[in-house]
Amino acid sequence: MPTADGVLLLGWEYPPEMSGGLGVVTDQLLRALLLQGVPMTLLLPDYIARRVVLAPENALLPLLDGDTPPLETLRVSTTLFSPYLTPAEYRHRLRRTGSLPRNVYGENLYAEIDRYTAEALTKLAHRQFCLVHAQDWITGTVALEIKQRYGTPYLMHVHLTSYDMHPGHFSRSGEVYEREYRSMHGADRLLAVSQYTRQVLMDHYDVPAEKITVVHNAYNDRSPEGELDYEKVWPKDQGQFWVLFIGRFTYHKGIATLLDTAQRCIAANPQMHFFLAGGQGELEDHVRYSVSTPPLRDNVHYLGFINRPVRDALYTRADAMLIPSVSEPFGLIALEAVMHHTPLVVSSTCGATELITHKLSADWWDSALFAEHLLNLAAYPALRRTLREKALQSLPTLSWDTQASLVRQLYSPYLS
Amino acid sequence: MSQSICLYLHLHQPWRLSPSRRSAPPADWWHGPENSQGNEAVFRKVAAKSYLPTLEILLSQLQAGEITLTLSITGTLLEQCLAYPEYGAPVLSLLQRMVATGRLELLAETYYHSLSYLYSPALFITQVRQHVRALQQHFGVTPQVFRHTELLYRDDLSTLVRAMGFAGIMAEGWHTALPDPHATRVRSAHLVPLEPAVQALAEAFRREVFPQQSVATDYGVLTKHYRLSDDIAFRFSHQPLTSEQFAHRVQQTWGESVNICMDFETFGEHQWEDTGIFAFLQHLPAACRAEGISFRTATETLRAFPRYGSYRADDWVSWADTERDLSAWRDNQMQHDALAVLAELEQRLRALQTARPDLNWTPQWEKLGRLSTSDHVYYMSTKYFSDGDVHTYFSPYKDPYEAYVYFRHASDGFAQSLRAIAPPPLPTVKPRPLSTAKRWIQRFFGNDTAV
């Protein structure tokens, strides 16, 4: 029996490229853990259907800044495209990708996950780890299999559940829910990104409270990047009030509430302008259609995907950030908005707002109250100023270093 | 060894604003929140738990000649006594019977428990006059001593109060503000020059309210003994205290008069009945007698002792919070804005009244007065909210932002109603120069061409 190799982290990509928040969190957490001297190995999917240049397998990958220890990565080729696939999406993507060699993809999502798991297990056959750190249900399935085969305990880090994706029509059935349920109950410990998510796990997945630890995501205190001349890129007339929305156009981001809120605001105050930025989602076409017809046409601006410097510029120019998410386990953009001095109007089902005392909140379906908040912000500069100032002042300083020590504390019983 | 105790209690209930949406103003601005924090609900609760039982005890002690007492009663509380007669009528009649014993002194203040002095001394004097009239009407007495909202004190305020004809003022005695550590001494004020306009208003007030009196030469400042006051007001529930211990502490305190100042609601509401607060109050007179301490009202205290130096306060001192300054009411941008709005509304209303003296402006002044109550800006304070300790945050609203928004909705509505009564004159618009094209068209086709 070879000696144990520390912690195996089941990640999605490295360096972070496509999977949004999860990739960044994995990257930052991993970096901080390595700096604290925790022996880590990273298992990654090798996206055969993507033209993304990623570090090769088994190379000791030096992280970007020089003083981080190098990291060992293992790669398993797969056609899993993102950590949050639905079976339908998988089928759709697979069809679009074209012909692939028969042995590297499963014919449906679950078959592919099982194939991925089997391949990962053969890769790990001669390795022994003290602990496996899984993230969400797909890698949770892998971790559960590893535990059953080799008896390695695992810890499941929950960033997003299927409840968060379909809170309105959530039912305790279906393959995804069952796999989530099995991997959560098989885990030795669970890590939730917010108290809100902890509550979801207790209410909808019957996870006992004492098994869950909350470790909030941290964030880097970054000042606006880039050399953009904001005034020129985003000219703004006197008296205009800009509302910013950033997120994928999916049901769980509260798109319906967003559009309804915009309509109410614009009807009451034609100086209100909405800027919608973000990526794909099943409601993207619906949003594009809605904002291209009256009454939203003149005041709602669809930006599509925007890169980092542009996003920073928009934060700085906007008068309010609107987050009407139906269910948001964490929601890093809320913290980013606060750090850019943008007043926050947010639904009460957003995890990150546990850290933000000074915000205007409403229930996710209450577009009348969201509109009320925005119109009040537009009418009263003192309200905006106080929110800008106090929200930033009262924000607790959370660094990845301190959050990683919390994670290390959870590791420690297994590492010794 | 102190010689006497001046027990001074403050009765106040604000008119909390009803929640509102921009598009839908509430039917009644002064109903308050719909939950247990509504004005009537709070009044009922406080009357049952605090006012009625405490007033009963105090009345019997006054009638037995065991104590003398000083009270300040705000105009808004008197209004609520009349508005909610089920509990209000007995409260008012108990107060009247207490005044009739001749052992109760009432203090003057702004009718609406406001901070109007901060933005308009003229409004301040108007509101004090209104309060004095209300006390005369309900109790048949004219107050001789003044107290400002939250015992705020500064030299210019004190000078003004003296010019208005009062014999003295009650103030916070925070140790860093006093020239020596003894809040038990009666001091004179450090006088500063007043603006001529304010001086004239003060003179007018004095001639009207105190026609027989000239400006008091022995004007005095009574300062709150915060440590002994807080022993009852804040620490009573977790540091049990008997009347005997308390009387002994008073007796041991060096100086002349220990001024015990607190909210009336301390008895039964801030400190609940099960802490033994009523038993404490009942035994207090006997315990003080045993220690040889007599009770004196504010005026009696001012008469009994000589002035010892002067109390100089260049900056505001108040009895609120640990900072003992204005920061609970004037700290963040929303509070600054709210006070500025009040100042602006007052100016506009005064201008309108001057322009249209034929109309009855009393209801408007009343509305403005209720908006000027200091509690509204207090609810907007973000000082404690940021600690996340929402439970200690004393407000009927969810957060300071809600408090500000409701206040602004109310003040906007008020400003709009003013505009409806007397619309402002249309601004004279200079004709804009026409575009070149239009000028050419006019030259050739005449002025009335539709272009």
Coordinates of N, CA and C in Angstrom, one line a residue, chain B residues 191-322:
Chain B
L191 N -22.3 82.5 28.9 CA -23.2 83.2 27.9 C -22.4 83.6 26.7
V192 N -23.0 83.5 25.6 CA -22.4 83.9 24.3 C -23.4 84.9 23.6
P193 N -22.8 85.8 22.7 CA -23.7 86.7 22.1 C -24.7 86.0 21.1
L194 N -26.0 86.5 21.1 CA -27.0 85.9 20.2 C -27.1 86.8 19.0
E195 N -27.6 86.2 17.9 CA -27.9 87.0 16.7 C -29.1 88.0 17.1
P196 N -29.0 89.2 16.5 CA -30.1 90.2 16.9 C -31.5 89.7 16.6
A197 N -31.7 89.0 15.5 CA -33.0 88.6 15.1 C -33.5 87.6 16.1
V198 N -32.6 86.6 16.5 CA -33.0 85.6 17.5 C -33.3 86.3 18.9
Q199 N -32.4 87.2 19.2 CA -32.6 88.0 20.5 C -34.0 88.6 20.5
A200 N -34.4 89.2 19.4 CA -35.7 89.9 19.3 C -36.8 88.9 19.5
L201 N -36.7 87.7 18.9 CA -37.7 86.7 19.0 C -37.8 86.2 20.5
A202 N -36.6 86.1 21.1 CA -36.6 85.7 22.5 C -37.3 86.7 23.4
E203 N -37.0 88.0 23.1 CA -37.6 89.0 23.9 C -39.1 89.0 23.8
A204 N -39.6 88.8 22.6 CA -41.0 88.8 22.3 C -41.6 87.6 23.1
F205 N -41.0 86.5 23.1 CA -41.4 85.3 23.8 C -41.5 85.6 25.3
R206 N -40.5 86.2 25.9 CA -40.4 86.5 27.3 C -41.6 87.5 27.7
R207 N -41.8 88.5 26.9 CA -42.8 89.5 27.2 C -44.2 88.8 27.2
E208 N -44.3 87.8 26.3 CA -45.6 87.2 26.2 C -45.9 86.1 27.3
V209 N -44.8 85.3 27.6 CA -45.0 84.2 28.5 C -44.7 84.6 30.0
F210 N -43.7 85.4 30.2 CA -43.4 85.9 31.5 C -43.4 87.4 31.6
P211 N -44.6 88.0 31.5 CA -44.7 89.4 31.4 C -44.2 90.1 32.7
Q212 N -44.2 89.4 33.8 CA -43.8 90.0 35.1 C -42.3 90.0 35.3
Q213 N -41.6 89.0 34.6 CA -40.2 88.7 35.0 C -39.3 89.4 34.0
S214 N -38.1 89.7 34.5 CA -37.0 90.1 33.6 C -36.1 88.9 33.4
V215 N -35.1 89.0 32.6 CA -34.1 87.9 32.4 C -33.5 87.5 33.8
A216 N -33.5 86.2 34.1 CA -33.0 85.8 35.4 C -31.5 86.1 35.5
T217 N -31.2 86.8 36.6 CA -29.8 87.0 36.9 C -29.1 85.8 37.5
D218 N -29.9 85.0 38.2 CA -29.3 83.8 38.8 C -29.6 82.5 38.0
Y219 N -29.7 82.7 36.6 CA -30.0 81.6 35.7 C -29.1 80.4 36.0
G220 N -29.6 79.2 36.2 CA -28.8 78.1 36.6 C -28.9 76.9 35.7
V221 N -27.9 76.1 35.7 CA -27.9 74.8 34.9 C -27.8 73.6 35.8
L222 N -28.8 72.8 35.7 CA -28.8 71.5 36.5 C -28.3 70.4 35.6
T223 N -27.3 69.6 36.1 CA -26.8 68.6 35.2 C -27.1 67.2 35.8
K224 N -27.4 66.4 34.8 CA -27.8 65.0 35.1 C -26.7 64.2 35.7
H225 N -26.9 63.5 36.8 CA -25.9 62.6 37.4 C -26.0 61.3 36.6
Y226 N -25.2 61.1 35.6 CA -25.5 60.0 34.7 C -25.2 58.6 35.3
R227 N -24.3 58.6 36.2 CA -23.9 57.2 36.7 C -25.1 56.7 37.6
L228 N -25.6 57.5 38.5 CA -26.7 57.1 39.4 C -28.0 56.9 38.6
S229 N -28.2 57.8 37.6 CA -29.4 57.7 36.8 C -29.4 56.4 36.0
D230 N -28.2 56.1 35.4 CA -28.1 54.8 34.6 C -28.2 53.6 35.5
D231 N -27.8 53.7 36.8 CA -28.0 52.6 37.7 C -29.4 52.1 37.6
I232 N -30.4 53.0 37.5 CA -31.8 52.6 37.4 C -32.2 52.4 36.0
A233 N -31.8 53.3 35.1 CA -32.4 53.3 33.8 C -31.9 52.2 32.9
F234 N -30.6 51.8 33.0 CA -30.0 50.8 32.2 C -29.6 49.6 32.9
R235 N -29.1 49.7 34.2 CA -28.4 48.6 34.8 C -29.3 47.8 35.8
F236 N -30.5 48.4 36.0 CA -31.4 47.8 37.1 C -31.6 46.3 36.9
S237 N -31.9 45.9 35.7 CA -32.3 44.5 35.5 C -31.2 43.5 35.7
H238 N -30.0 43.9 35.3 CA -28.9 42.9 35.5 C -28.0 43.2 36.6
Q239 N -28.1 44.4 37.3 CA -27.4 44.6 38.5 C -28.4 45.0 39.6
P240 N -29.0 44.1 40.2 CA -30.1 44.4 41.2 C -29.7 45.4 42.2
L241 N -30.7 46.2 42.5 CA -30.4 47.4 43.3 C -31.6 47.6 44.2
T242 N -31.4 47.7 45.5 CA -32.5 48.1 46.4 C -32.6 49.6 46.6
S243 N -33.7 50.0 47.1 CA -33.9 51.4 47.3 C -32.9 51.9 48.4
E244 N -32.6 51.1 49.4 CA -31.7 51.4 50.4 C -30.3 51.6 49.9
Q245 N -29.9 50.7 49.0 CA -28.5 50.8 48.4 C -28.4 52.1 47.6
F246 N -29.5 52.3 46.9 CA -29.5 53.5 46.0 C -29.4 54.8 46.8
A247 N -30.3 54.9 47.8 CA -30.3 56.0 48.7 C -28.9 56.2 49.3
H248 N -28.3 55.1 49.7 CA -27.0 55.2 50.3 C -26.0 55.8 49.3
R249 N -26.1 55.3 48.1 CA -25.1 55.8 47.0 C -25.4 57.3 46.8
V250 N -26.6 57.7 46.8 CA -26.9 59.2 46.7 C -26.3 59.9 47.8
Q251 N -26.5 59.4 49.0 CA -26.0 60.1 50.2 C -24.5 60.2 50.2
Q252 N -23.8 59.2 49.6 CA -22.4 59.1 49.6 C -21.8 60.1 48.5
T253 N -22.6 60.5 47.6 CA -22.1 61.3 46.5 C -21.9 62.7 46.9
W254 N -20.7 63.2 46.6 CA -20.3 64.5 47.1 C -21.0 65.6 46.3
G255 N -21.4 66.6 46.9 CA -22.1 67.7 46.2 C -23.4 68.2 46.8
E256 N -24.2 68.8 46.0 CA -25.4 69.4 46.5 C -26.7 68.7 46.1
S257 N -26.9 68.6 44.8 CA -28.1 68.0 44.4 C -27.8 66.9 43.4
V258 N -28.3 65.7 43.7 CA -28.1 64.6 42.7 C -29.3 64.7 41.8
N259 N -29.1 64.9 40.5 CA -30.2 65.0 39.6 C -30.4 63.7 38.8
I260 N -31.5 63.0 39.1 CA -31.7 61.7 38.5 C -32.7 61.9 37.4
C261 N -32.2 61.8 36.2 CA -33.0 62.1 35.0 C -33.1 60.8 34.1
M262 N -34.3 60.5 33.8 CA -34.5 59.4 32.8 C -35.8 59.4 32.2
D263 N -36.0 58.5 31.2 CA -37.3 58.3 30.5 C -38.3 57.8 31.6
F264 N -39.5 58.3 31.5 CA -40.5 57.8 32.4 C -40.8 56.3 32.1
E265 N -40.6 55.9 30.9 CA -40.9 54.5 30.5 C -39.9 53.5 31.1
T266 N -38.9 54.0 31.8 CA -38.0 53.1 32.5 C -38.8 52.3 33.5
F267 N -39.8 52.9 34.1 CA -40.6 52.1 35.1 C -41.7 51.3 34.3
G268 N -41.4 50.1 34.2 CA -42.4 49.2 33.7 C -42.2 48.8 32.2
E269 N -41.5 49.7 31.4 CA -41.4 49.4 30.0 C -39.9 49.0 29.7
H270 N -39.0 49.9 29.9 CA -37.6 49.5 29.7 C -37.1 48.5 30.8
Q271 N -37.5 48.7 32.0 CA -37.3 47.7 33.1 C -38.7 47.2 33.4
W272 N -38.9 45.9 33.2 CA -40.2 45.3 33.3 C -40.5 45.1 34.8
E273 N -41.8 44.9 35.0 CA -42.3 44.8 36.4 C -41.6 43.7 37.2
D274 N -41.3 42.6 36.5 CA -40.7 41.5 37.2 C -39.3 41.7 37.7
T275 N -38.7 42.9 37.2 CA -37.3 43.2 37.8 C -37.5 43.8 39.2
G276 N -38.7 44.1 39.6 CA -38.9 44.7 40.9 C -38.8 46.2 40.9
I277 N -38.9 46.8 39.7 CA -38.7 48.3 39.6 C -39.8 49.1 40.3
F278 N -41.0 48.5 40.4 CA -42.1 49.2 41.1 C -41.9 49.2 42.6
A279 N -41.5 48.1 43.1 CA -41.2 48.0 44.5 C -40.0 48.9 44.9
F280 N -39.1 49.0 44.0 CA -38.0 50.0 44.2 C -38.5 51.4 44.3
L281 N -39.4 51.8 43.4 CA -39.9 53.1 43.4 C -40.7 53.4 44.7
Q282 N -41.5 52.3 45.1 CA -42.4 52.5 46.3 C -41.5 52.7 47.5
H283 N -40.4 52.1 47.6 CA -39.6 52.2 48.9 C -38.6 53.3 48.8
L284 N -38.5 54.0 47.7 CA -37.5 55.0 47.5 C -37.6 56.2 48.5
P285 N -38.9 56.7 48.7 CA -39.0 57.9 49.6 C -38.5 57.5 51.0
A286 N -39.0 56.4 51.6 CA -38.6 56.0 52.9 C -37.1 55.8 53.0
A287 N -36.5 55.2 52.0 CA -35.0 54.9 52.0 C -34.3 56.2 52.0
C288 N -34.7 57.2 51.3 CA -34.1 58.5 51.2 C -34.2 59.2 52.5
R289 N -35.4 59.1 53.1 CA -35.7 59.8 54.4 C -34.7 59.2 55.5
A290 N -34.5 57.9 55.4 CA -33.6 57.3 56.4 C -32.2 57.8 56.2
E291 N -31.8 58.1 55.0 CA -30.4 58.6 54.8 C -30.3 60.1 55.0
G292 N -31.5 60.8 55.2 CA -31.5 62.2 55.5 C -31.4 63.0 54.2
I293 N -31.9 62.4 53.1 CA -31.9 63.2 51.8 C -33.3 63.7 51.5
S294 N -33.4 64.9 51.2 CA -34.8 65.5 50.8 C -34.9 65.5 49.3
F295 N -36.2 65.6 48.9 CA -36.5 65.7 47.5 C -36.7 67.2 47.2
R296 N -36.2 67.6 46.0 CA -36.5 69.0 45.6 C -36.8 68.9 44.1
T297 N -37.7 69.8 43.7 CA -38.0 70.0 42.2 C -36.9 70.8 41.6
A298 N -36.9 70.9 40.3 CA -35.9 71.7 39.6 C -35.8 73.1 40.1
T299 N -37.0 73.8 40.2 CA -37.0 75.2 40.6 C -36.5 75.3 42.1
E300 N -36.9 74.4 42.9 CA -36.5 74.4 44.3 C -35.0 74.2 44.4
T301 N -34.5 73.3 43.6 CA -33.0 73.1 43.6 C -32.3 74.4 43.2
L302 N -32.8 75.0 42.1 CA -32.1 76.2 41.7 C -32.1 77.3 42.7
R303 N -33.2 77.4 43.5 CA -33.4 78.4 44.6 C -32.5 78.1 45.8
A304 N -32.3 76.7 46.0 CA -31.7 76.3 47.3 C -30.2 76.5 47.3
F305 N -29.6 76.4 46.1 CA -28.1 76.4 46.1 C -27.5 77.5 45.3
P306 N -26.3 77.9 45.7 CA -25.7 79.0 45.0 C -25.1 78.4 43.7
R307 N -24.7 79.3 42.8 CA -24.1 78.9 41.5 C -22.6 78.6 41.8
Y308 N -22.1 77.5 41.2 CA -20.7 77.2 41.4 C -20.0 77.2 40.1
G309 N -19.4 78.3 39.7 CA -18.7 78.4 38.4 C -19.7 78.2 37.3
S310 N -19.2 78.2 36.1 CA -20.1 78.1 34.9 C -19.8 76.8 34.1
Y311 N -20.9 76.3 33.5 CA -20.8 75.2 32.6 C -20.6 75.6 31.2
R312 N -19.4 75.3 30.7 CA -19.1 75.8 29.4 C -19.1 74.6 28.4
A313 N -20.0 74.8 27.4 CA -20.1 73.7 26.4 C -20.1 74.3 25.0
D314 N -18.9 74.2 24.4 CA -18.7 74.8 23.1 C -19.4 73.8 22.1
D315 N -19.4 72.6 22.4 CA -20.0 71.6 21.5 C -21.2 70.9 22.1
W316 N -22.0 70.2 21.3 CA -23.3 69.6 21.8 C -23.0 68.5 22.8
V317 N -23.7 68.5 23.9 CA -23.7 67.3 24.8 C -25.1 66.8 24.9
S318 N -25.3 65.5 24.9 CA -26.7 65.0 25.0 C -26.6 63.7 25.9
W319 N -27.8 63.2 26.3 CA -27.8 62.1 27.2 C -27.8 60.7 26.4
A320 N -27.7 60.8 25.1 CA -27.9 59.6 24.3 C -26.6 58.9 24.0
D321 N -26.7 57.6 24.1 CA -25.6 56.7 23.7 C -24.3 56.9 24.4
T322 N -23.3 56.2 24.0 CA -22.0 56.4 24.7 C -21.3 57.6 24.2

